[in-house]
PDB file of C-alpha atoms and ligand atoms in Angstrom:
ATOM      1  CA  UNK A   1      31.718 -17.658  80.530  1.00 82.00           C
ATOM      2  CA  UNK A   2      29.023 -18.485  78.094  1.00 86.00           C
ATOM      3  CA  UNK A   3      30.753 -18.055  75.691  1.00 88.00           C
ATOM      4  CA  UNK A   4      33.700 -20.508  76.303  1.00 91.00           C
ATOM      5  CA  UNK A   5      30.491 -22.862  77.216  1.00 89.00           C
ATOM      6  CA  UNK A   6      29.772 -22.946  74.118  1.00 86.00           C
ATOM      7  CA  UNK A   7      33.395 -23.019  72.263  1.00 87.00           C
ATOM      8  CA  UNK A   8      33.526 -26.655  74.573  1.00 88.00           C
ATOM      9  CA  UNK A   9      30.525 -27.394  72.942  1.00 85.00           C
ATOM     10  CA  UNK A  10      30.733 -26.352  69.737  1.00 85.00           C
ATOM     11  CA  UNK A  11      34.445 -28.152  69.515  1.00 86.00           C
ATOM     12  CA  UNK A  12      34.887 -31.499  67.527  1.00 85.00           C
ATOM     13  CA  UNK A  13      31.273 -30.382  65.667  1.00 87.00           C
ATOM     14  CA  UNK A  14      30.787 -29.575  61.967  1.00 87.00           C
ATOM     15  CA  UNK A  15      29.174 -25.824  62.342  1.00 84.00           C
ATOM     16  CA  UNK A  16      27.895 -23.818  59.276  1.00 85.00           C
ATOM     17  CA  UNK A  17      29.109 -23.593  55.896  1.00 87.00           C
ATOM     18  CA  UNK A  18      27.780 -22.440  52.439  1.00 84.00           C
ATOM     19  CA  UNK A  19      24.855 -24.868  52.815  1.00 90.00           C
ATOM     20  CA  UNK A  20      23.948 -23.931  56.051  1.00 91.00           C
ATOM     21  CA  UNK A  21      23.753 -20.613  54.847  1.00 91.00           C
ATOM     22  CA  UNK A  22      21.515 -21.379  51.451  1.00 91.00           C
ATOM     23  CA  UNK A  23      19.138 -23.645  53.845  1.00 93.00           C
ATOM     24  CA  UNK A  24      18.648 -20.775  56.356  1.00 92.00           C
ATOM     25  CA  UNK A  25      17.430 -18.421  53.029  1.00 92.00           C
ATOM     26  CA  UNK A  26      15.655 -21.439  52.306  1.00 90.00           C
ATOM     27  CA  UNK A  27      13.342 -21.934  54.995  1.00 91.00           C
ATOM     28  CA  UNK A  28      13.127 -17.774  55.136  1.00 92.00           C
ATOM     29  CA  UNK A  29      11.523 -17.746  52.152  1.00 92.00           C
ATOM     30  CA  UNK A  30       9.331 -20.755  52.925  1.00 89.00           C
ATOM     31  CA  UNK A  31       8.560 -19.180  56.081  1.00 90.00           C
ATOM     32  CA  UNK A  32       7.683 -16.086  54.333  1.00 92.00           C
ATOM     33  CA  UNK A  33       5.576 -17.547  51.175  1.00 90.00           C
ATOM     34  CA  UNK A  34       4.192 -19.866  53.423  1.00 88.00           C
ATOM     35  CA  UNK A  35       2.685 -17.388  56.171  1.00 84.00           C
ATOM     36  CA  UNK A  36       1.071 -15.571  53.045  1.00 88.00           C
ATOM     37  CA  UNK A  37       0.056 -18.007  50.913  1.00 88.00           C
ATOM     38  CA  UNK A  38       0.033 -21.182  51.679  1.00 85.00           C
ATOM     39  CA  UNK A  39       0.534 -22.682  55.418  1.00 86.00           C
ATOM     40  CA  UNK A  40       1.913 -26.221  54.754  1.00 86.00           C
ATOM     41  CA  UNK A  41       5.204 -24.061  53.452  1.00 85.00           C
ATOM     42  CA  UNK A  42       5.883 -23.750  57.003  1.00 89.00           C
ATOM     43  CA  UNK A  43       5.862 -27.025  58.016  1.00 88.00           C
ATOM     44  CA  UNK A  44       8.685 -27.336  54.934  1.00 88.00           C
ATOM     45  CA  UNK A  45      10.403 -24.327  56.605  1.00 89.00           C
ATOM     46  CA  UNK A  46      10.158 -25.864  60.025  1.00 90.00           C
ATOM     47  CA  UNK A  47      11.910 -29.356  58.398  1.00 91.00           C
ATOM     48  CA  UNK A  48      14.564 -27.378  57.058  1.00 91.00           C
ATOM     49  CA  UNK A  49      15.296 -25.339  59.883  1.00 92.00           C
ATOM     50  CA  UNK A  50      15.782 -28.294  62.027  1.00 93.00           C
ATOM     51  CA  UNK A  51      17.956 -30.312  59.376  1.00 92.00           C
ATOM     52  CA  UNK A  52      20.143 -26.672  59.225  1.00 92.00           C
ATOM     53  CA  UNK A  53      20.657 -27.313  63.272  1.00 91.00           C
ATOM     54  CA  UNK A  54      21.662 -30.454  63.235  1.00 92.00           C
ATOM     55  CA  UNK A  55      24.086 -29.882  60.229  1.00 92.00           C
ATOM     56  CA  UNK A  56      25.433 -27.614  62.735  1.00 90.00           C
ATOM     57  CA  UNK A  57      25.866 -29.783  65.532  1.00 90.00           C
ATOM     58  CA  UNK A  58      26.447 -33.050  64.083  1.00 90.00           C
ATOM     59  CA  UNK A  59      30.163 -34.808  64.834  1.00 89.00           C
ATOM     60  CA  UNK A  60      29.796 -36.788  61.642  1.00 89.00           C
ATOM     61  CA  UNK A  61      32.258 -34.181  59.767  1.00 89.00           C
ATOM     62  CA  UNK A  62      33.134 -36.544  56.502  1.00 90.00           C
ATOM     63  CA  UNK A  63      29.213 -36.630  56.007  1.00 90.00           C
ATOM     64  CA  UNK A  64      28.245 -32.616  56.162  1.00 90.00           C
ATOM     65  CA  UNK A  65      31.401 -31.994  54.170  1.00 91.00           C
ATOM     66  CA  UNK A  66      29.609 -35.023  51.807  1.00 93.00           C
ATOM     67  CA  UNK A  67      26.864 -33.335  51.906  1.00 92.00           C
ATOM     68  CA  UNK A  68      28.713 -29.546  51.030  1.00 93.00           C
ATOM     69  CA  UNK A  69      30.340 -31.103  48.029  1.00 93.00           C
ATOM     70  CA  UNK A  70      27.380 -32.433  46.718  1.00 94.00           C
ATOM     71  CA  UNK A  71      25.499 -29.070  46.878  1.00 94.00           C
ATOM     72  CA  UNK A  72      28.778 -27.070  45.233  1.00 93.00           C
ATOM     73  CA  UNK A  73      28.418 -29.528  42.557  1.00 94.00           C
ATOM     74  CA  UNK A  74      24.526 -28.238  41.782  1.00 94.00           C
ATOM     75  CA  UNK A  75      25.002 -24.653  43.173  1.00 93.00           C
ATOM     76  CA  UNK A  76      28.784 -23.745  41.282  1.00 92.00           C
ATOM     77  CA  UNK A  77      26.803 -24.265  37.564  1.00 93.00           C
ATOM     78  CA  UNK A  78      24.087 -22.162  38.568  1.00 94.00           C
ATOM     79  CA  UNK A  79      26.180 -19.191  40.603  1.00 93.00           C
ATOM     80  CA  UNK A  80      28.288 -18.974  37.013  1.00 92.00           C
ATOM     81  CA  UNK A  81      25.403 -19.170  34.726  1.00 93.00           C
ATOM     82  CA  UNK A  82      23.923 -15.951  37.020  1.00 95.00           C
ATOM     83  CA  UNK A  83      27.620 -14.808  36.887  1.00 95.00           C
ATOM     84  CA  UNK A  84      27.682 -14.565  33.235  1.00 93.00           C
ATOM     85  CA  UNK A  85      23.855 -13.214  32.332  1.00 94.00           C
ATOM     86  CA  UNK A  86      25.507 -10.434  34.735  1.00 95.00           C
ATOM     87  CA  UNK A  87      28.461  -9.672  32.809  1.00 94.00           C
ATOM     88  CA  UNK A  88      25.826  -9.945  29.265  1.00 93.00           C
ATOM     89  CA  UNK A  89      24.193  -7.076  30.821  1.00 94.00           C
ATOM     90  CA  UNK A  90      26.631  -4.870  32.005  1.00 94.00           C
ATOM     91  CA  UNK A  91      29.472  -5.201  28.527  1.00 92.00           C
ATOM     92  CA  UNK A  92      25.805  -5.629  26.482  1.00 91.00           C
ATOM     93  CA  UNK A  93      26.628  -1.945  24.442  1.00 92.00           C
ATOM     94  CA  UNK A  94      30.046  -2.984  23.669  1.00 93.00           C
ATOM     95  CA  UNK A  95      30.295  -6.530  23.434  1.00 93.00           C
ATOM     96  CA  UNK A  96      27.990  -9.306  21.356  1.00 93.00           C
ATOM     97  CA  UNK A  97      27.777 -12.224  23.048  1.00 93.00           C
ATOM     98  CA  UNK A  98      27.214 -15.674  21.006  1.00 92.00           C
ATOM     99  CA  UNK A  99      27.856 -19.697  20.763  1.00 92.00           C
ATOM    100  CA  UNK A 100      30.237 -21.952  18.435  1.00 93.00           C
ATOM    101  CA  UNK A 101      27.911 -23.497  16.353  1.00 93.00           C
ATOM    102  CA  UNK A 102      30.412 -26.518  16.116  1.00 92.00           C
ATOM    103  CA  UNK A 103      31.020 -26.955  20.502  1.00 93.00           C
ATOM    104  CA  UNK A 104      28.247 -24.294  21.956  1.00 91.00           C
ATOM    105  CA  UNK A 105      31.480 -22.907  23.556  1.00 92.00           C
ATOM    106  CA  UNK A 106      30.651 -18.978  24.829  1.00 91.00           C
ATOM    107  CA  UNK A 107      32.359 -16.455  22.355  1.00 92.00           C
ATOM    108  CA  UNK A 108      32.087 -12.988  22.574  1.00 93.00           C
ATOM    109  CA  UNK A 109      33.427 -10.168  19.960  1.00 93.00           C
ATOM    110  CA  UNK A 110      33.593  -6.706  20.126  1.00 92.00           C
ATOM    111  CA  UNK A 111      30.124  -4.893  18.736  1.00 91.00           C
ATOM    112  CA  UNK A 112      30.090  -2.712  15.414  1.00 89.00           C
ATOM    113  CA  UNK A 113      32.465  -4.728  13.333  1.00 89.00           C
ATOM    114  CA  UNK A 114      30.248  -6.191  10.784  1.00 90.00           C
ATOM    115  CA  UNK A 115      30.651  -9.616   9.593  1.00 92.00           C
ATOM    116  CA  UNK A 116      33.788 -11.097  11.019  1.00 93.00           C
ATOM    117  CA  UNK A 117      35.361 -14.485  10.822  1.00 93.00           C
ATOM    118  CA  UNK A 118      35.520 -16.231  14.029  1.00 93.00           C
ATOM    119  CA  UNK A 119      37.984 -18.814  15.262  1.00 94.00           C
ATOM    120  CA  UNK A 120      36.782 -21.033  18.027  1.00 93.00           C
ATOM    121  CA  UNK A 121      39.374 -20.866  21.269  1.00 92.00           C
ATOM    122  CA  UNK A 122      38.351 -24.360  21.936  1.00 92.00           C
ATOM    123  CA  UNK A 123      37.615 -26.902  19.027  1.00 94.00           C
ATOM    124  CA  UNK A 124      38.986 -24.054  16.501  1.00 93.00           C
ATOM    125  CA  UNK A 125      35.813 -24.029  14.026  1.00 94.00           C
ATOM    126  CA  UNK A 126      36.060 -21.435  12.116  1.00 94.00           C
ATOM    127  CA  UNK A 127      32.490 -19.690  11.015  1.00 93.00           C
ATOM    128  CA  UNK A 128      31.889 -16.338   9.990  1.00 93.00           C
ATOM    129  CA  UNK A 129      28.851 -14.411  12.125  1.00 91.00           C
ATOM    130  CA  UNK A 130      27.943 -10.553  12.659  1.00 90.00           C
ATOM    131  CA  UNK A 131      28.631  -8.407  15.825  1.00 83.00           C
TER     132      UNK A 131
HETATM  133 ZN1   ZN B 201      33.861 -24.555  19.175  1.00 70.56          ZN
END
């Protein structure tokens, strides 16, 4: 019964996505910080709590999805640079990890070969460095 209620309600509204999801950790961690440190974090937390809400209820679809797109654009950069430090760490005994001098492109070799002569996938310089 309450349930359905809600469905009614909840129909024809934007509800959560990604955002909605970063926002909530958000205003956690402000909550958190805030209620040990430093009170006015709270008040930040409180804001963003209430602008997470009515992300989720607003009809005004075009403008949250706006609004998702816009936060992919910051958050996608930063999720692969976290992405690759991961995959540094975990090939870091087999695999050296370095930059075309030329482009900055990411290359990576196999360790243990000694000076090789590197071709560059993407503006093909062609330098010689040591794994
Ligand atoms: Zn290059």
């Amino acid at each position: 019964m309450f349930f359905q209620k809600f469905q009614r309600f909840m129909y024809g509204r934007y509800g959560s996505d990604g955002f909605s999801f970063f926002l909530l950790l958000l205003a956690l961690v402000c909550t958190f910080l805030g209620s040990l440190f430093f009170w006015p974090l709270t008040l930040l937390a409180d804001a963003v709590y209430i602008y997470t809400v009515f992300r989720m209820f607003s009809r005004n679809i075009p403008a949250r999805q706006r609004e998702y797109y816009a936060f992919l654009k910051v958050w996608g950069p930063v999720k692969s640079w976290f992405a690759l430090q991961k995959r540094k760490f975990s090939e870091r005994k087999y695999t050296r990890y370095f930059k075309c001098p030329q482009c900055k492109q990411q290359l990576r070799a196999p360790r243990g070969r000694g000076k090789i002569e590197v071709t560059c996938q993407r503006c093909h310089h062609v330098f010689i460095t040591k794994t």
